Amino acid sequence: MSKVTVIGAGNVGATVANVLASKDFIKEIILLDIPVKKEFAQGKALDTWQQAPIDYYGTTIVGTDDYAATAGSDVVVITAGLPRKPGMSRDDLISVNAGIVTSVTENVVKYSPNTIIIVVSNPLDVMTYAALKKSGFPANRVMGMAGILDTARYRAFLATELGVSPKDIQAILMGGHGDTMVPLPRYTTVGGIPVTELISEEKLDAIIARTKDGGAELGRLIGTSAWYAPGAAAAQMVEAIVKDEPRVFPVCAYLTGQYGIKDLCVGVPVVLGKNGIEKIFELKLKKEEKELLKASAAAVSNMVEAFKNLKLA
Ligand code: APR
């Protein structure tokens, strides 16, 4: 049985903890936030524990501001950070959240030197890079959650359009988490049938465009960033690792030359198991797909340069 820590007890962090607890495969969850939000973390933990007799799970959950309580975690999910506020540039967000993510990582590593880190804080690809560099961990043990969420949005839109269950739609998206994400329609299937046989190019393009805008659409609707699907996506990664399933997911991973990309974290298909990223699949991309991925990596690289200038890791 295992121990999982979730850093940040806000919308996404509390959801990750709640989804994980209700799946009943973890012994203990620690939900940690900053001192001024300690009671909030305790409240979220208590609420989830009081759900246990109703939903029949035995996972215990503790809210705290003390990193000592996280000692010996098998997996740590980092959701700490600020959402982007009006008037805030992307660089401003990078500097605020990179400060948070690097200090959180330092504390996490101190108490759980063998853990696997899953980053959820945005801008995702840069924050994953920041956590990797700060931790000094091997690349298989630090990754980011974006691809499962982005593909889930894409699959949900397709399910609505085609009038079929989302369970029957399989898909992969690559690249950075944002407007430059790279959809790969030729790898999308509906019950094993290539999606391109079931939908017009025009409709598929519209769905891809909506997927790229997926986070912003929810921001407009609910006034802050989403949490149910992001929380469930991070929990699914934890499950694949803790249960050593192993699952194939798009994950933000550190690349060392795969797809011609070096020293950046971007979304690629991986196998997730007990060692974290067990393997990165290298697909034979077509020329235009390669170009889209290259452009996406260049956008991530610009943000990583802004992070490097902060000299935090
Ligand atoms: N250590 C621990 N927790 C922190 C720290 C820190 N140094 N700094 C901030 N936090 C906490 C906040 O106190 C807050 O409770 O992180 C939490 C973030 O919660 P929300 O503001 O509700 O944000 P949320 O919607 O959960 O998003 C968190 O995930 O999807 C991304 O873009 C999103 O970067 C954002 C992150």
Short mmCIF file of C-alpha atoms and ligand atoms in Angstrom, two decimals:
data_model
loop_
_atom_site.label_atom_id
_atom_site.label_comp_id
_atom_site.label_asym_id
_atom_site.label_seq_id
_atom_site.Cartn_x
_atom_site.Cartn_y
_atom_site.Cartn_z
CA MET A 1 0.00 0.00 0.00
CA SER A 2 1.26 3.41 -0.81
CA LYS A 3 1.47 7.00 0.24
CA VAL A 4 0.67 9.91 -2.08
CA THR A 5 1.15 13.62 -1.38
CA VAL A 6 -0.77 16.36 -3.17
CA ILE A 7 0.74 19.84 -2.87
CA GLY A 8 -1.83 22.62 -3.13
CA ALA A 9 -5.27 22.03 -1.64
CA GLY A 10 -7.05 24.31 -4.10
CA ASN A 11 -9.54 23.27 -6.76
CA VAL A 12 -7.27 20.89 -8.65
CA GLY A 13 -5.31 19.53 -5.67
CA ALA A 14 -8.40 18.79 -3.57
CA THR A 15 -9.98 17.06 -6.57
CA VAL A 16 -6.89 14.88 -7.18
CA ALA A 17 -6.98 13.85 -3.51
CA ASN A 18 -10.71 13.19 -3.56
CA VAL A 19 -10.63 11.13 -6.77
CA LEU A 20 -7.65 9.13 -5.54
CA ALA A 21 -9.24 8.42 -2.16
CA SER A 22 -12.47 7.24 -3.74
CA LYS A 23 -10.57 4.71 -5.87
CA ASP A 24 -9.44 3.01 -2.66
CA PHE A 25 -5.99 1.76 -3.66
CA ILE A 26 -3.81 4.13 -1.61
CA LYS A 27 -3.14 3.77 2.11
CA GLU A 28 -2.57 7.43 2.92
CA ILE A 29 -2.93 10.79 1.17
CA ILE A 30 -1.29 13.96 2.47
CA LEU A 31 -2.83 17.21 1.24
CA LEU A 32 -0.43 20.08 1.86
CA ASP A 33 -0.88 23.83 1.45
CA ILE A 34 0.83 26.98 2.74
CA PRO A 35 0.46 27.90 6.46
CA VAL A 36 -2.35 30.41 5.86
CA LYS A 37 -4.31 27.66 4.11
CA LYS A 38 -3.51 24.88 6.55
CA GLU A 39 -7.05 24.79 7.94
CA PHE A 40 -8.45 24.82 4.44
CA ALA A 41 -6.32 21.76 3.59
CA GLN A 42 -7.48 20.10 6.80
CA GLY A 43 -11.09 20.86 5.91
CA LYS A 44 -10.77 19.40 2.40
CA ALA A 45 -9.14 16.30 3.87
CA LEU A 46 -11.84 15.91 6.54
CA ASP A 47 -14.62 16.32 3.98
CA THR A 48 -13.04 13.57 1.84
CA TRP A 49 -12.65 11.29 4.88
CA GLN A 50 -16.32 11.82 5.74
CA GLN A 51 -17.20 10.63 2.22
CA ALA A 52 -15.44 7.30 2.93
CA PRO A 53 -18.30 5.56 4.78
CA ILE A 54 -20.67 6.51 1.94
CA ASP A 55 -18.42 5.47 -0.94
CA TYR A 56 -16.73 2.56 0.87
CA TYR A 57 -13.08 3.43 0.84
CA GLY A 58 -10.39 3.15 3.47
CA THR A 59 -7.78 5.63 2.23
CA THR A 60 -6.91 7.99 5.07
CA ILE A 61 -6.32 11.64 4.23
CA VAL A 62 -4.57 14.33 6.22
CA GLY A 63 -4.43 18.08 5.56
CA THR A 64 -1.28 19.88 6.69
CA ASP A 65 1.31 22.61 6.05
CA ASP A 66 4.17 20.51 7.35
CA TYR A 67 6.44 18.76 4.85
CA ALA A 68 7.58 16.30 7.51
CA ALA A 69 4.15 14.66 7.12
CA THR A 70 4.93 13.95 3.44
CA ALA A 71 8.03 11.87 4.23
CA GLY A 72 8.39 8.68 2.23
CA SER A 73 5.72 9.48 -0.38
CA ASP A 74 5.67 7.16 -3.38
CA VAL A 75 4.17 9.82 -5.65
CA VAL A 76 3.84 13.60 -5.21
CA VAL A 77 1.44 15.67 -7.31
CA ILE A 78 2.27 19.39 -7.45
CA THR A 79 -0.74 21.65 -8.08
CA ALA A 80 0.58 24.66 -6.18
CA GLY A 81 0.60 27.93 -8.03
CA LEU A 82 -1.41 30.94 -9.05
CA PRO A 83 -3.83 30.94 -11.93
CA ARG A 84 -3.11 33.61 -14.55
CA LYS A 85 -4.78 36.87 -13.55
CA PRO A 86 -6.00 39.62 -15.89
CA GLY A 87 -3.11 41.85 -16.89
CA MET A 88 -0.52 39.21 -16.01
CA SER A 89 1.84 38.32 -18.82
CA ARG A 90 2.91 34.74 -19.43
CA ASP A 91 6.40 35.69 -18.22
CA ASP A 92 4.97 37.11 -14.97
CA LEU A 93 3.14 33.84 -14.41
CA ILE A 94 6.30 31.89 -15.13
CA SER A 95 8.28 33.81 -12.55
CA VAL A 96 5.62 33.54 -9.81
CA ASN A 97 4.83 29.88 -10.37
CA ALA A 98 8.45 28.85 -11.00
CA GLY A 99 9.30 30.33 -7.59
CA ILE A 100 6.50 28.29 -6.02
CA VAL A 101 7.23 25.05 -7.90
CA THR A 102 10.98 25.13 -7.26
CA SER A 103 10.55 25.80 -3.53
CA VAL A 104 7.89 23.08 -3.28
CA THR A 105 10.17 20.66 -5.16
CA GLU A 106 13.06 21.38 -2.81
CA ASN A 107 10.90 20.46 0.20
CA VAL A 108 9.41 17.42 -1.48
CA VAL A 109 12.83 16.02 -2.38
CA LYS A 110 14.13 16.61 1.14
CA TYR A 111 11.48 14.31 2.63
CA SER A 112 10.86 11.90 -0.26
CA PRO A 113 14.15 11.44 -2.15
CA ASN A 114 12.84 8.41 -4.05
CA THR A 115 9.46 9.76 -5.04
CA ILE A 116 7.93 10.27 -8.48
CA ILE A 117 6.73 13.82 -9.17
CA ILE A 118 3.74 14.73 -11.32
CA VAL A 119 3.47 18.47 -12.04
CA VAL A 120 0.09 20.05 -12.79
CA SER A 121 0.91 23.75 -12.19
CA ASN A 122 0.94 26.00 -15.24
CA PRO A 123 2.54 26.87 -17.59
CA LEU A 124 2.83 23.11 -17.48
CA ASP A 125 5.77 22.32 -19.74
CA VAL A 126 8.00 24.91 -18.05
CA MET A 127 6.92 23.99 -14.52
CA THR A 128 7.72 20.33 -15.27
CA TYR A 129 11.17 21.39 -16.47
CA ALA A 130 11.61 23.53 -13.32
CA ALA A 131 10.69 20.62 -11.02
CA LEU A 132 12.97 18.24 -12.91
CA LYS A 133 15.99 20.56 -12.75
CA LYS A 134 15.40 21.52 -9.12
CA SER A 135 14.89 17.92 -8.00
CA GLY A 136 18.01 16.55 -9.65
CA PHE A 137 15.95 13.38 -10.22
CA PRO A 138 16.37 11.16 -13.26
CA ALA A 139 13.96 12.13 -16.04
CA ASN A 140 11.73 9.07 -15.61
CA ARG A 141 10.71 10.33 -12.14
CA VAL A 142 9.48 13.84 -13.04
CA MET A 143 6.66 14.45 -15.49
CA GLY A 144 3.75 16.76 -16.22
CA MET A 145 0.02 16.21 -16.62
CA ALA A 146 -1.45 17.83 -19.73
CA GLY A 147 -1.89 15.27 -22.50
CA ILE A 148 -4.49 13.16 -20.72
CA LEU A 149 -6.57 16.28 -20.13
CA ASP A 150 -6.17 17.63 -23.65
CA THR A 151 -7.04 14.27 -25.24
CA ALA A 152 -9.97 13.87 -22.85
CA ARG A 153 -11.36 17.21 -24.01
CA TYR A 154 -10.88 16.19 -27.65
CA ARG A 155 -12.46 12.76 -27.05
CA ALA A 156 -15.42 14.32 -25.20
CA PHE A 157 -16.09 16.74 -28.09
CA LEU A 158 -15.87 13.86 -30.58
CA ALA A 159 -18.23 11.72 -28.49
CA THR A 160 -20.81 14.52 -28.51
CA GLU A 161 -20.41 15.11 -32.24
CA LEU A 162 -20.65 11.42 -33.17
CA GLY A 163 -23.28 10.48 -30.59
CA VAL A 164 -21.15 7.66 -29.16
CA SER A 165 -19.72 6.86 -25.75
CA PRO A 166 -16.49 8.69 -24.91
CA LYS A 167 -15.20 5.29 -23.74
CA ASP A 168 -14.88 4.18 -27.36
CA ILE A 169 -12.69 7.05 -28.50
CA GLN A 170 -8.92 6.61 -28.37
CA ALA A 171 -6.61 9.46 -29.27
CA ILE A 172 -3.19 10.97 -28.88
CA LEU A 173 -2.09 14.61 -28.88
CA MET A 174 1.52 15.75 -28.61
CA GLY A 175 3.55 18.90 -27.95
CA GLY A 176 3.15 21.69 -25.43
CA HIS A 177 0.06 22.34 -23.31
CA GLY A 178 -1.57 25.27 -25.05
CA ASP A 179 -2.40 26.67 -28.47
CA THR A 180 0.52 24.86 -30.08
CA MET A 181 -0.53 21.34 -29.06
CA VAL A 182 -0.25 18.89 -31.94
CA PRO A 183 -3.32 16.81 -32.73
CA LEU A 184 -2.78 13.59 -34.68
CA PRO A 185 -6.17 12.69 -36.22
CA ARG A 186 -4.75 9.67 -38.04
CA TYR A 187 -4.17 8.09 -34.61
CA THR A 188 -7.73 8.81 -33.43
CA THR A 189 -10.09 5.83 -33.50
CA VAL A 190 -13.73 5.29 -32.63
CA GLY A 191 -14.24 1.69 -31.58
CA GLY A 192 -11.20 0.85 -33.72
CA ILE A 193 -12.43 2.81 -36.78
CA PRO A 194 -10.22 5.72 -37.89
CA VAL A 195 -12.09 8.91 -37.03
CA THR A 196 -11.32 10.33 -40.47
CA GLU A 197 -13.81 7.80 -41.91
CA LEU A 198 -16.62 9.03 -39.67
CA ILE A 199 -16.35 12.82 -39.68
CA SER A 200 -15.67 15.54 -42.25
CA GLU A 201 -12.32 17.30 -42.21
CA GLU A 202 -14.11 20.57 -41.54
CA LYS A 203 -15.85 19.25 -38.41
CA LEU A 204 -12.68 17.59 -37.16
CA ASP A 205 -10.76 20.86 -37.62
CA ALA A 206 -13.41 22.69 -35.60
CA ILE A 207 -13.12 20.11 -32.80
CA ILE A 208 -9.34 20.41 -32.79
CA ALA A 209 -9.61 24.20 -32.60
CA ARG A 210 -12.06 23.89 -29.68
CA THR A 211 -9.69 21.45 -27.94
CA LYS A 212 -6.82 23.93 -28.20
CA ASP A 213 -9.08 26.53 -26.61
CA GLY A 214 -10.39 23.98 -24.07
CA GLY A 215 -8.86 25.53 -20.96
CA ALA A 216 -9.81 29.06 -21.97
CA GLU A 217 -13.41 27.99 -22.75
CA LEU A 218 -13.81 26.69 -19.21
CA GLY A 219 -12.14 29.79 -17.83
CA ARG A 220 -14.78 31.89 -19.57
CA LEU A 221 -17.60 29.68 -18.28
CA ILE A 222 -16.58 29.26 -14.64
CA GLY A 223 -14.34 32.26 -14.08
CA THR A 224 -11.26 30.25 -13.08
CA SER A 225 -9.41 27.26 -14.47
CA ALA A 226 -11.04 23.84 -14.57
CA TRP A 227 -10.57 21.17 -11.91
CA TYR A 228 -12.73 18.05 -12.36
CA ALA A 229 -11.10 16.75 -15.54
CA PRO A 230 -7.58 18.00 -14.62
CA GLY A 231 -7.88 16.38 -11.18
CA ALA A 232 -9.12 13.08 -12.63
CA ALA A 233 -6.33 13.11 -15.23
CA ALA A 234 -3.60 13.54 -12.61
CA ALA A 235 -5.22 10.82 -10.49
CA GLN A 236 -5.17 8.47 -13.48
CA MET A 237 -1.40 8.97 -13.80
CA VAL A 238 -0.92 8.24 -10.09
CA GLU A 239 -2.98 5.07 -10.46
CA ALA A 240 -0.93 3.83 -13.43
CA ILE A 241 2.27 4.31 -11.41
CA VAL A 242 1.13 2.96 -8.04
CA LYS A 243 -0.59 -0.08 -9.59
CA ASP A 244 2.26 -0.52 -12.11
CA GLU A 245 -0.45 -1.11 -14.71
CA PRO A 246 1.43 -0.03 -17.08
CA ARG A 247 -0.63 2.47 -19.12
CA VAL A 248 0.04 4.32 -22.37
CA PHE A 249 -0.69 8.03 -22.06
CA PRO A 250 0.43 11.33 -23.54
CA VAL A 251 2.61 12.80 -20.79
CA CYS A 252 4.87 15.84 -20.57
CA ALA A 253 8.31 14.20 -20.50
CA TYR A 254 11.92 15.34 -20.63
CA LEU A 255 13.34 14.67 -24.08
CA THR A 256 16.98 13.98 -24.84
CA GLY A 257 16.79 13.90 -28.63
CA GLN A 258 13.57 11.99 -29.24
CA TYR A 259 11.61 13.64 -32.06
CA GLY A 260 14.68 15.84 -32.60
CA ILE A 261 13.97 17.69 -29.32
CA LYS A 262 16.59 18.08 -26.60
CA ASP A 263 16.55 19.46 -23.05
CA LEU A 264 12.84 20.31 -23.02
CA CYS A 265 9.73 18.79 -21.44
CA VAL A 266 6.89 18.34 -23.93
CA GLY A 267 3.96 15.99 -24.43
CA VAL A 268 4.75 12.62 -26.00
CA PRO A 269 3.25 9.13 -25.73
CA VAL A 270 4.81 7.19 -22.87
CA VAL A 271 4.37 4.00 -20.87
CA LEU A 272 3.64 4.80 -17.22
CA GLY A 273 4.45 2.22 -14.57
CA LYS A 274 6.14 1.76 -11.21
CA ASN A 275 9.31 3.57 -12.29
CA GLY A 276 7.37 6.52 -13.65
CA ILE A 277 8.07 6.95 -17.35
CA GLU A 278 9.10 3.42 -18.34
CA LYS A 279 9.40 4.21 -22.02
CA ILE A 280 8.85 7.00 -24.56
CA PHE A 281 7.23 5.89 -27.81
CA GLU A 282 8.73 7.49 -30.89
CA LEU A 283 6.12 7.63 -33.63
CA LYS A 284 7.10 8.03 -37.26
CA LEU A 285 5.54 11.42 -37.79
CA LYS A 286 4.72 12.84 -41.20
CA LYS A 287 6.54 15.94 -42.37
CA GLU A 288 3.72 18.34 -41.50
CA GLU A 289 3.22 16.73 -38.09
CA LYS A 290 6.94 17.04 -37.38
CA GLU A 291 6.78 20.71 -38.28
CA LEU A 292 3.87 21.33 -35.92
CA LEU A 293 5.75 19.56 -33.13
CA LYS A 294 8.88 21.57 -33.84
CA ALA A 295 6.89 24.82 -33.64
CA SER A 296 5.31 23.68 -30.39
CA ALA A 297 8.73 22.80 -28.94
CA ALA A 298 10.02 26.23 -29.99
CA ALA A 299 7.18 27.91 -28.06
CA VAL A 300 8.01 25.82 -24.98
CA SER A 301 11.71 26.60 -25.43
CA ASN A 302 11.01 30.36 -25.30
CA MET A 303 9.26 29.93 -21.96
CA VAL A 304 12.07 27.72 -20.65
CA GLU A 305 14.54 30.49 -21.51
CA ALA A 306 12.48 32.89 -19.36
CA PHE A 307 12.66 30.32 -16.56
CA LYS A 308 16.42 29.86 -16.94
CA ASN A 309 16.92 33.63 -16.64
CA LEU A 310 15.36 33.46 -13.17
CA LYS A 311 18.25 31.23 -12.04
CA LEU A 312 16.03 29.24 -9.68
CA ALA A 313 17.44 25.83 -10.45
N1 APR B 1 3.08 25.60 -1.36
C1 APR B 1 1.93 24.91 -1.29
N2 APR B 1 0.78 25.35 -1.82
C2 APR B 1 0.78 26.52 -2.45
C3 APR B 1 1.96 27.29 -2.58
C4 APR B 1 3.14 26.80 -2.00
N3 APR B 1 4.29 27.46 -2.07
N4 APR B 1 1.65 28.42 -3.26
C5 APR B 1 0.33 28.36 -3.54
N5 APR B 1 -0.19 27.20 -3.06
C6 APR B 1 -1.58 26.74 -3.07
C7 APR B 1 -2.57 27.86 -2.87
O1 APR B 1 -2.63 28.26 -1.50
C8 APR B 1 -3.85 27.23 -3.35
O2 APR B 1 -4.58 26.58 -2.33
O3 APR B 1 -1.93 26.22 -4.34
C9 APR B 1 -3.37 26.20 -4.38
C10 APR B 1 -3.81 26.47 -5.80
O4 APR B 1 -5.17 26.32 -5.81
P1 APR B 1 -6.16 27.20 -6.75
O5 APR B 1 -5.83 28.65 -6.61
O6 APR B 1 -7.55 26.74 -6.45
O7 APR B 1 -5.72 26.80 -8.23
P2 APR B 1 -6.15 25.48 -9.02
O8 APR B 1 -7.36 25.77 -9.83
O9 APR B 1 -6.18 24.32 -8.09
O10 APR B 1 -4.93 25.34 -10.04
C11 APR B 1 -3.64 25.00 -9.57
O11 APR B 1 -3.06 23.81 -11.54
O12 APR B 1 -4.23 23.48 -13.52
C12 APR B 1 -3.23 24.22 -12.88
O13 APR B 1 -3.32 26.40 -13.98
C13 APR B 1 -3.59 25.70 -12.78
O14 APR B 1 -1.39 26.42 -12.10
C14 APR B 1 -2.71 26.15 -11.65
C15 APR B 1 -2.69 24.90 -10.75
#
